mmCIF file of C-alpha atoms in Angstrom:
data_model
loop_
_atom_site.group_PDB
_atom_site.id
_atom_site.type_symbol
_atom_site.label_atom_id
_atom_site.label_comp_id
_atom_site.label_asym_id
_atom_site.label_seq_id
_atom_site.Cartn_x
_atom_site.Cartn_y
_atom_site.Cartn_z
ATOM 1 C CA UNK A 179 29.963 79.169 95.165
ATOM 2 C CA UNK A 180 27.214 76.661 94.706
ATOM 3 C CA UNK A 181 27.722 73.069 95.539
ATOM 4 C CA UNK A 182 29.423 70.949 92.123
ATOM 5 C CA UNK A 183 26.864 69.226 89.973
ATOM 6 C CA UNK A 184 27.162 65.516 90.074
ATOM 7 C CA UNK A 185 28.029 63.052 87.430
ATOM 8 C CA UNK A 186 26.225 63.059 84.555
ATOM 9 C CA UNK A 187 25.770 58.977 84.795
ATOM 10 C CA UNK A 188 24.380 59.619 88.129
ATOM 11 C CA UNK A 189 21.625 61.765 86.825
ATOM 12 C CA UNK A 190 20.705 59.226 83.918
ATOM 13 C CA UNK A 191 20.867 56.721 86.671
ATOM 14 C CA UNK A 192 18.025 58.645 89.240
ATOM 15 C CA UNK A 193 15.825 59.893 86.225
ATOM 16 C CA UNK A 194 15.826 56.551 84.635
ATOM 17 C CA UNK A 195 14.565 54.524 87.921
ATOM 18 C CA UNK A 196 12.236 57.364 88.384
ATOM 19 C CA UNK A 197 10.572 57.076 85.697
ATOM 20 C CA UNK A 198 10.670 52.904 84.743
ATOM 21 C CA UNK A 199 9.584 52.630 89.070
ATOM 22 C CA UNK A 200 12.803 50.130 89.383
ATOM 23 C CA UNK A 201 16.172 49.797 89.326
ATOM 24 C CA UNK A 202 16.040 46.710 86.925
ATOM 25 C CA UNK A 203 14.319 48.131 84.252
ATOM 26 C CA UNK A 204 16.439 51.381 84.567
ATOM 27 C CA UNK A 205 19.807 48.930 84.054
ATOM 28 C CA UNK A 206 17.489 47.777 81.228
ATOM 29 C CA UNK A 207 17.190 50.780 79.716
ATOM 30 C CA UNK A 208 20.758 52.076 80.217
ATOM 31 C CA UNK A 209 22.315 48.703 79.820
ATOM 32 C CA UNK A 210 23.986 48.144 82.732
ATOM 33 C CA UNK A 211 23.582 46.294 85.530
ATOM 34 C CA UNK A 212 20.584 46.798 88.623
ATOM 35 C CA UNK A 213 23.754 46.420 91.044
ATOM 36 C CA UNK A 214 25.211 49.410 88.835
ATOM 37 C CA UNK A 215 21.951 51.365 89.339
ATOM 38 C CA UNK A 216 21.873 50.601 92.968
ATOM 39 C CA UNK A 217 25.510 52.507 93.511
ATOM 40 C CA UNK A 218 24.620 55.464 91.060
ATOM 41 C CA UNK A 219 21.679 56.125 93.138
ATOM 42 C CA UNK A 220 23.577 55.979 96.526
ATOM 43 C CA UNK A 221 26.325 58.041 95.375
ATOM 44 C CA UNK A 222 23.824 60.819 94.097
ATOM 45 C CA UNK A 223 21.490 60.167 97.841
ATOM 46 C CA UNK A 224 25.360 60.407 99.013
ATOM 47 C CA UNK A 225 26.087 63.760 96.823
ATOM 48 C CA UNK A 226 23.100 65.926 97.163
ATOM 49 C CA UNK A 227 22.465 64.301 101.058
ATOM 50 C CA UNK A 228 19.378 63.299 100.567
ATOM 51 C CA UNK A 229 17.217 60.092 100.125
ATOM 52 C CA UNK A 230 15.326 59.847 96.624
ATOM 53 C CA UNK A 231 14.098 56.966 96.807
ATOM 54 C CA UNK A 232 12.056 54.139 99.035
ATOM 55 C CA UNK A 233 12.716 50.657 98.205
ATOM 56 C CA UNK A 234 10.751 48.125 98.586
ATOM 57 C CA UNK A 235 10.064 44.701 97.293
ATOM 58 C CA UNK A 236 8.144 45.461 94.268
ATOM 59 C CA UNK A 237 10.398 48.472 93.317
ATOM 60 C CA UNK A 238 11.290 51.663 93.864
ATOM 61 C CA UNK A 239 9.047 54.993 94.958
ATOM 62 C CA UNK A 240 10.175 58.287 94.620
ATOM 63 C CA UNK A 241 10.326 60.503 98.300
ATOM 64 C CA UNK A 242 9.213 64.140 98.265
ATOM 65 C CA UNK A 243 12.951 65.176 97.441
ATOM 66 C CA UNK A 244 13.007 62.707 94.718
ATOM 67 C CA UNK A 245 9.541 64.171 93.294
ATOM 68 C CA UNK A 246 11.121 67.097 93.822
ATOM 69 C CA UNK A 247 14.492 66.949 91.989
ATOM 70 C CA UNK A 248 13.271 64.545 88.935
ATOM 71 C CA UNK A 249 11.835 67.430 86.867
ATOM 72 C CA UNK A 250 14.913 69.379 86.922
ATOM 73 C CA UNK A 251 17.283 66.566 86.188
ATOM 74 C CA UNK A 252 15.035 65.407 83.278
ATOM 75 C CA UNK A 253 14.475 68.863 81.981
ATOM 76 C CA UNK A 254 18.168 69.467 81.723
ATOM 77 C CA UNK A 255 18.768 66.354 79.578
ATOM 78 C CA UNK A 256 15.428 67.388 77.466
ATOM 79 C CA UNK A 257 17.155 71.014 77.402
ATOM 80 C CA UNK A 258 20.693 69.476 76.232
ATOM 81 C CA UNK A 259 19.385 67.720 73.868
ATOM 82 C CA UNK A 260 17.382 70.513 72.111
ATOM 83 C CA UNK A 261 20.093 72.940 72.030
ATOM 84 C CA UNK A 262 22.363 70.008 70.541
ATOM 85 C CA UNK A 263 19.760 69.216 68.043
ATOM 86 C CA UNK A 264 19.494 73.203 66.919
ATOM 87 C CA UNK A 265 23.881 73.072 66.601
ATOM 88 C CA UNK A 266 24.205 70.059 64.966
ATOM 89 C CA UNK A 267 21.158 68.870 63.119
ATOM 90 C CA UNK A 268 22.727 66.452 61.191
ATOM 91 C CA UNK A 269 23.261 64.572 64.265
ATOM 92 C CA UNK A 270 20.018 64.596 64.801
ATOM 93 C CA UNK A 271 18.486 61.343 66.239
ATOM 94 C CA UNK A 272 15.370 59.174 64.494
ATOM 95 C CA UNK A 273 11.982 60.205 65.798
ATOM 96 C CA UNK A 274 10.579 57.311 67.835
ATOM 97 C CA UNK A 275 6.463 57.147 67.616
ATOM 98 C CA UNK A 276 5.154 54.375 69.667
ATOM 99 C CA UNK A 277 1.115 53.299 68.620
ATOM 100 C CA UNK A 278 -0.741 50.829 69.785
ATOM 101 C CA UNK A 279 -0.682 47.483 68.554
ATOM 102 C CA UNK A 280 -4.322 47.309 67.444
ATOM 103 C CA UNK A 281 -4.566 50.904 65.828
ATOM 104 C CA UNK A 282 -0.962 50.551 64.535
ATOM 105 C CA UNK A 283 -1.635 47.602 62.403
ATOM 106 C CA UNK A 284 -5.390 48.290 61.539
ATOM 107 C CA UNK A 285 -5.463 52.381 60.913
ATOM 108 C CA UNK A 286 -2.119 54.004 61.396
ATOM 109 C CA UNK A 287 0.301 51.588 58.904
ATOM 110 C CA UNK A 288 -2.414 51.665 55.874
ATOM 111 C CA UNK A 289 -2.447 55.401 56.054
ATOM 112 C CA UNK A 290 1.527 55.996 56.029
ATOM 113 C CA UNK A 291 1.655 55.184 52.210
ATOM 114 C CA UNK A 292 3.551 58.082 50.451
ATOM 115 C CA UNK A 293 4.482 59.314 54.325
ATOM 116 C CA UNK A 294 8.159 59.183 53.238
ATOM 117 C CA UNK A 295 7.725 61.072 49.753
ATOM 118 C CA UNK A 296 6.105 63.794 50.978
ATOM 119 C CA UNK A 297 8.665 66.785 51.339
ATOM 120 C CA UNK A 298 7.008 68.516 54.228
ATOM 121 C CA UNK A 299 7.159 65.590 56.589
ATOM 122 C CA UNK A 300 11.065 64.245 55.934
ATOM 123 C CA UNK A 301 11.268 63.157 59.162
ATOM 124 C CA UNK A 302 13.217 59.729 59.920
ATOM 125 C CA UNK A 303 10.801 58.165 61.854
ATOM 126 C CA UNK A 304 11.013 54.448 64.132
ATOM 127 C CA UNK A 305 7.316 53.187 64.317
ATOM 128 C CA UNK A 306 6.832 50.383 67.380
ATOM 129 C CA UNK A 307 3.682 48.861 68.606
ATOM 130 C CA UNK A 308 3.109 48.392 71.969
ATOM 131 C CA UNK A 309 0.320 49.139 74.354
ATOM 132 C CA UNK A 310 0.949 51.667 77.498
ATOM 133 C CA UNK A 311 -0.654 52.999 80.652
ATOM 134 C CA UNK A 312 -0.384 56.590 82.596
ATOM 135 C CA UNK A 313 0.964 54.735 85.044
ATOM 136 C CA UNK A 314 4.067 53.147 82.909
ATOM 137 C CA UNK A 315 5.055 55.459 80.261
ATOM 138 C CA UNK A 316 9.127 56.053 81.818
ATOM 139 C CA UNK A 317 9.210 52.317 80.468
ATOM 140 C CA UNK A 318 8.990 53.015 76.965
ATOM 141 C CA UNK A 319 11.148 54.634 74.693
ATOM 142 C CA UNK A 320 9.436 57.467 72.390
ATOM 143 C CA UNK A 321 9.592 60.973 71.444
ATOM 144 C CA UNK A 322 5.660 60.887 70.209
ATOM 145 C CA UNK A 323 3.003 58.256 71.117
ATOM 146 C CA UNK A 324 -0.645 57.359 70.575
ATOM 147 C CA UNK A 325 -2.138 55.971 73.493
ATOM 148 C CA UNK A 326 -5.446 54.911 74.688
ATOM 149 C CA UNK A 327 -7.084 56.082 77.472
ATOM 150 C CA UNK A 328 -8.736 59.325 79.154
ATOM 151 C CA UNK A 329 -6.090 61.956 79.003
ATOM 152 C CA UNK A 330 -4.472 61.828 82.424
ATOM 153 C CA UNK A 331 -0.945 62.078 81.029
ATOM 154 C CA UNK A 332 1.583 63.419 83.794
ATOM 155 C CA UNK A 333 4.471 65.625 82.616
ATOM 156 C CA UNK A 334 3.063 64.820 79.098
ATOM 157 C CA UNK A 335 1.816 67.488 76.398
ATOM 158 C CA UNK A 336 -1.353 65.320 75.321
ATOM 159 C CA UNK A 337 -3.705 66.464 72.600
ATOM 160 C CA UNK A 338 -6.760 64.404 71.792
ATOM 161 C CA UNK A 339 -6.404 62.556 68.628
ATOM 162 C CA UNK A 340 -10.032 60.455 68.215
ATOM 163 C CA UNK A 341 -12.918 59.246 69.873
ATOM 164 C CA UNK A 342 -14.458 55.563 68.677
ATOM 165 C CA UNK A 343 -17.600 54.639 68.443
ATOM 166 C CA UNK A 344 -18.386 51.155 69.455
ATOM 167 C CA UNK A 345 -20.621 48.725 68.020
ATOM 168 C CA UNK A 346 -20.884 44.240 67.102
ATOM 169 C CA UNK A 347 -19.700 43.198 63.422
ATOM 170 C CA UNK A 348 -19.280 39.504 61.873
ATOM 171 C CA UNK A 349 -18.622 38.072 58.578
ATOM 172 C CA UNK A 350 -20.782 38.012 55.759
ATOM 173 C CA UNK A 351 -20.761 34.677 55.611
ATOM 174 C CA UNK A 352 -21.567 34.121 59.334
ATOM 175 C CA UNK A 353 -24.578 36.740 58.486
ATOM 176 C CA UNK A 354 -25.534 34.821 55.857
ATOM 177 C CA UNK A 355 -25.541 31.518 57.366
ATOM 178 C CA UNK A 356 -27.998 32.957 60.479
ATOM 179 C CA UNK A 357 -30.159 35.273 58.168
ATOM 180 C CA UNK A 358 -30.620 38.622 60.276
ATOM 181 C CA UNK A 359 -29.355 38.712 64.103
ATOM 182 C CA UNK A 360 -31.532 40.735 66.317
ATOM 183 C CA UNK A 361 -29.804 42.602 68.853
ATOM 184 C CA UNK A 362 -31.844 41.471 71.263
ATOM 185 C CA UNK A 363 -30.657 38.466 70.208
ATOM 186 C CA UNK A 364 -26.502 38.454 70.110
ATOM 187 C CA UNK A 365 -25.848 36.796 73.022
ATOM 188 C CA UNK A 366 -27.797 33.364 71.606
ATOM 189 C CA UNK A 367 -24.712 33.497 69.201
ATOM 190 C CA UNK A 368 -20.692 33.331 69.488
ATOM 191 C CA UNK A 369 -19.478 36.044 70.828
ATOM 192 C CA UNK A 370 -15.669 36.941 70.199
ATOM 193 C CA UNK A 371 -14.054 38.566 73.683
ATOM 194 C CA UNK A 372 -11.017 40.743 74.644
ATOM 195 C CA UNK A 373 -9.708 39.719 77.606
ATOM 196 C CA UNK A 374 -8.913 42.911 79.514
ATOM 197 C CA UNK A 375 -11.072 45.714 78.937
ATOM 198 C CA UNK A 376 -10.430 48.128 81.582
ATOM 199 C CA UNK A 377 -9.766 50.493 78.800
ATOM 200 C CA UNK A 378 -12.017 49.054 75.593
ATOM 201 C CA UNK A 379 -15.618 48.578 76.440
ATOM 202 C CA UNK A 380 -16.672 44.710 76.503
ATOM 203 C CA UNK A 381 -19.772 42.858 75.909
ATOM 204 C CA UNK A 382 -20.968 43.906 79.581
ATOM 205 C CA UNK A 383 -20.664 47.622 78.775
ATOM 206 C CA UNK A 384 -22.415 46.575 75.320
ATOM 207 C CA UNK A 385 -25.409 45.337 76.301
ATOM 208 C CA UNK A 386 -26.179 47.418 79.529
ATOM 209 C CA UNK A 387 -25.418 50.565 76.676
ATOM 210 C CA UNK A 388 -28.331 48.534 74.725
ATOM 211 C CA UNK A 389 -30.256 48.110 78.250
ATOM 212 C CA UNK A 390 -30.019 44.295 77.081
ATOM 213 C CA UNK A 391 -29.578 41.428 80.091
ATOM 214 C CA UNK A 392 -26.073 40.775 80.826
ATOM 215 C CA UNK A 393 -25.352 37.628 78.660
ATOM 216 C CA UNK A 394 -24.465 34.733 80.313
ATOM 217 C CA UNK A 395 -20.920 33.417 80.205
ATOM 218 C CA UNK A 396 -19.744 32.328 77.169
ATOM 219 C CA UNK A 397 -16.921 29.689 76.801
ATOM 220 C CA UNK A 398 -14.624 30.484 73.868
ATOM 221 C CA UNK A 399 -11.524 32.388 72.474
ATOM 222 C CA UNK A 400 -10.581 35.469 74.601
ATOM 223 C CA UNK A 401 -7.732 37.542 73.152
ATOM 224 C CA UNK A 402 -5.828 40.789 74.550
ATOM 225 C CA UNK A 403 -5.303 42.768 71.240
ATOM 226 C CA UNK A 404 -8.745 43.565 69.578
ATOM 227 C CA UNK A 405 -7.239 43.463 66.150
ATOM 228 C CA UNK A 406 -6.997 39.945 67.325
ATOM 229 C CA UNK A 407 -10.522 39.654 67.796
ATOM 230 C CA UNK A 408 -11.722 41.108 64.745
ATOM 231 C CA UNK A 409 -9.206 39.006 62.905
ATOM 232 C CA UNK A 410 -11.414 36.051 64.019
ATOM 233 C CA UNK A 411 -14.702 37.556 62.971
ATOM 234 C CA UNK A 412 -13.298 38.192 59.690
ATOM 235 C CA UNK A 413 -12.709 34.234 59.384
ATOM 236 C CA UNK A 414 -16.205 33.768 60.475
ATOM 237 C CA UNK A 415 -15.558 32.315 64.277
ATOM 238 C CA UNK A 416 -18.489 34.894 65.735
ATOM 239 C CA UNK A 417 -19.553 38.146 66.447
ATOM 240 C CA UNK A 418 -16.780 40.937 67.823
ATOM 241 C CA UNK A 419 -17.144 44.203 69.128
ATOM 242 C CA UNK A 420 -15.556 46.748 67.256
ATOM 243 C CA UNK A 421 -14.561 50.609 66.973
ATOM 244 C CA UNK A 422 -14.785 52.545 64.437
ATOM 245 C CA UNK A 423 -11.082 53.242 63.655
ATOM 246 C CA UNK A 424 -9.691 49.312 63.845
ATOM 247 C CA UNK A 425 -12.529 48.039 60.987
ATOM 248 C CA UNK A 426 -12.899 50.298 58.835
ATOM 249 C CA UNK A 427 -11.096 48.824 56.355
ATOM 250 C CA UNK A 428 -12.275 45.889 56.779
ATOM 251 C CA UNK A 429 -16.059 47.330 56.305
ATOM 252 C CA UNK A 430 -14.685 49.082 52.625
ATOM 253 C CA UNK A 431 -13.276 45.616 51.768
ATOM 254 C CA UNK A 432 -16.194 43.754 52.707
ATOM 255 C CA UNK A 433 -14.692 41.367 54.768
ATOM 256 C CA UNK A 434 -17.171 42.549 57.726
ATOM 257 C CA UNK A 435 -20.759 44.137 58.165
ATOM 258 C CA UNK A 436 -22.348 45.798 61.264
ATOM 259 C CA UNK A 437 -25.197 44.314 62.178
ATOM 260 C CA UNK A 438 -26.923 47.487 62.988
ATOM 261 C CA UNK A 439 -28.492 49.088 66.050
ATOM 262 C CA UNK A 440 -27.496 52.529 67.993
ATOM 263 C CA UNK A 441 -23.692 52.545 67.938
ATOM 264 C CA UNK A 442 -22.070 53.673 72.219
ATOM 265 C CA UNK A 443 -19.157 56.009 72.666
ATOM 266 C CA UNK A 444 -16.061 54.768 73.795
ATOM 267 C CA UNK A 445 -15.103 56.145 77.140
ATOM 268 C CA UNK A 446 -11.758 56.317 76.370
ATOM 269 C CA UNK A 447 -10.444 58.016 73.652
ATOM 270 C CA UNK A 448 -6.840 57.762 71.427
ATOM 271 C CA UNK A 449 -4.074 60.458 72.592
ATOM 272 C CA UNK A 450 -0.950 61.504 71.004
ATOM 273 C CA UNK A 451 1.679 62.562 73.537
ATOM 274 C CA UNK A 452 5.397 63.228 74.206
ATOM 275 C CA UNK A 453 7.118 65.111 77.010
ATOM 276 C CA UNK A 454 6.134 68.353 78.357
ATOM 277 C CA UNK A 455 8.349 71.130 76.268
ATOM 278 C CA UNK A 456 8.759 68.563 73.101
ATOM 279 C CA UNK A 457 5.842 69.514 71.261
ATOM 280 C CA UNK A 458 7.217 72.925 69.558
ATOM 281 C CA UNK A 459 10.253 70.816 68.274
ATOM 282 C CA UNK A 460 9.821 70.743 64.846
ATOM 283 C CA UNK A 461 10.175 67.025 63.564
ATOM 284 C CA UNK A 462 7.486 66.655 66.616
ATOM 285 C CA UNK A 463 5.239 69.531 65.493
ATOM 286 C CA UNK A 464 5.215 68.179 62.451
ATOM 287 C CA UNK A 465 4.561 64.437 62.924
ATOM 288 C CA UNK A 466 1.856 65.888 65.542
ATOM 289 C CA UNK A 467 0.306 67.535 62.801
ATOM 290 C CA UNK A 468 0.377 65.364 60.152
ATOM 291 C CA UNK A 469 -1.718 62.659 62.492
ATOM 292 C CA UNK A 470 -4.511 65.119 63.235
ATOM 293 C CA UNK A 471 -4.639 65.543 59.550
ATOM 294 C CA UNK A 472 -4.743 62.163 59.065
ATOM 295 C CA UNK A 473 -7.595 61.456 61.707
ATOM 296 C CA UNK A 474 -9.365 64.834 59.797
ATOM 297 C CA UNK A 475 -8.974 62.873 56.411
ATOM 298 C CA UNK A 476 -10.452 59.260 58.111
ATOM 299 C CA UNK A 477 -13.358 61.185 59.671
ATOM 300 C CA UNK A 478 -14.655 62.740 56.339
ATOM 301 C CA UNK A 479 -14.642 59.476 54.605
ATOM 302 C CA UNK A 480 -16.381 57.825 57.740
ATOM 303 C CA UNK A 481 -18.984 60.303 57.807
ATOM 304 C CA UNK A 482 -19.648 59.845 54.436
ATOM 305 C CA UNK A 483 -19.381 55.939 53.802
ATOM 306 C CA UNK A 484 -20.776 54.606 57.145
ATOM 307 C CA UNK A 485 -22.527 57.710 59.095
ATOM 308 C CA UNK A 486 -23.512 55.554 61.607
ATOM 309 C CA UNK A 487 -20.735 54.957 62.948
ATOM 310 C CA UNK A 488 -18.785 58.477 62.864
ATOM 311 C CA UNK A 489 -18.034 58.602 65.727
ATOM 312 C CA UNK A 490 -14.720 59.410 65.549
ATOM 313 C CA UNK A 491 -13.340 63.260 65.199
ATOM 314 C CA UNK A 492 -9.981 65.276 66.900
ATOM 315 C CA UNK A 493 -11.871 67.791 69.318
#
């Protein structure tokens, strides 16, 4: 006879820290304590005789046995919970769909009117904003999520949702009060920054795109959302970079302009992901579906309001 499985809080225990890279954020996550964590994992290390992790100072790696065993505990609770869902799906849990915070507020939340009316959608759906990496995703909770970023999604189904097109906007009013900006010119004028763009082009990427001089540094606001930094163009504080998706509105409402120019690419693009196996689940399939619609709705009106700048479009 095969050897006994182990505990089932032992399992949560190991795929947890797997997947949040520490023991702390896996207590987090299950709410109980690191020191908690800590014994699961030795009694499992104990159980199966083997070591699954390597701990260190900033955390926790997985060894090759660790790597090894993690799919096959996580699939089983993915598998138990699908065949619980299919015998009792009244019990059925709230879909979780995590967006990011710029594309949440700006594109996704104006386009969910009439999302709960529509029959062929009832799902029960939990919207949070946050912004993740490849490298971090165990340290959210979500059954679907949009994400930024180039498609390198491990153990994730990913499908690309939309590409952005990049290009400077400002207020009417601060167009008005310094008659037409050359782009040859935008760096004599306040420019609006994020301040981390591994993932969103900045100004550098801009103007070498442009093949413009480098502007010099500029002193001012610097934000980390770049709904943030449109937000201050809006009020007139300078000139922002912007992608297609996060102003359109704004551009219908006329509460920003483009000041013209050829529009660059975005080399990253949006995602929508979940876990490897979830994606024929129905509520998923569905709420899958009903964004690509979505982006095939926004792209139609793009192309025909503001051509130059459709660059968007699920490939």
């Amino acid at each position: 006879m095969g050897q006994r499985p182990p505990p089932t809080p032992m399992l949560q225990a190991f795929v947890s820290a797997a997947q949040t890279g520490s023991f702390a954020r896996a207590a987090s996550q299950l709410n109980l304590t690191a020191s908690a964590i800590s014994h699961q994992i030795a009694g499992l290390e104990e159980w199966w005789g083997v070591q699954l992790f390597e701990r260190h100072s900033r955390g926790v790696n997985l060894t090759a046995a660790g790597q090894a065993l993690l799919p096959v505990a996580d699939g089983f609770f993915n598998a138990l919970e699908a065949v619980l869902h299919t015998l009792n799906p009244s019990k059925s849990q709230p879909l979780y769909l995590s967006c990011t915070s710029s594309l949440c507020s700006s594109w996704l939340i104006p386009r969910m009117h009439g999302f709960h009316s529509d029959a062929s959608l009832n799902l029960d759906l939990v919207l949070t904003s946050t912004d993740m990496n490849s490298t971090h995703l165990g340290a959210h909770q979500f059954d679907v999520a949009i994400v930024m970023g180039y498609g390198n999604y491990p153990d994730h189904h990913a499908e690309l949702l939309m590409r952005d097109a990049v290009f400077p906007v400002c207020s009417p009013a601060f167009q008005q009060a310094n008659g037409d900006i050359p782009l040859t010119d935008i760096a004599r004028y306040p420019l609006i920054h994020r301040v981390d763009d591994q993932v969103c082009p900045g100004w550098e990427s801009w103007f070498a795109f442009q093949g413009l001089a480098a502007a010099p540094y500029h002193h001012g606001p610097r934000f980390p959302d770049s709904s943030l930094a449109i937000s201050l163009a809006v009020k007139g504080g300078g000139i922002a970079l912007a992608r297609t998706a996060l102003v359109y509105d704004q551009l219908e409402e006329g509460a920003l302009v483009t000041l013209g120019g050829p529009v660059m690419m975005s080399p990253a693009a949006y995602y929508v992901i979940c876990r490897n196996g979830r994606q024929s689940e129905p509520d998923i399939a569905r709420l899958i579906n009903w964004l690509k619609e979505s982006v095939r709705t926004f792209q139609r009106e793009v192309e025909i309001r503001y051509p130059q700048i459709a660059g968007v479009g699920a490939l």
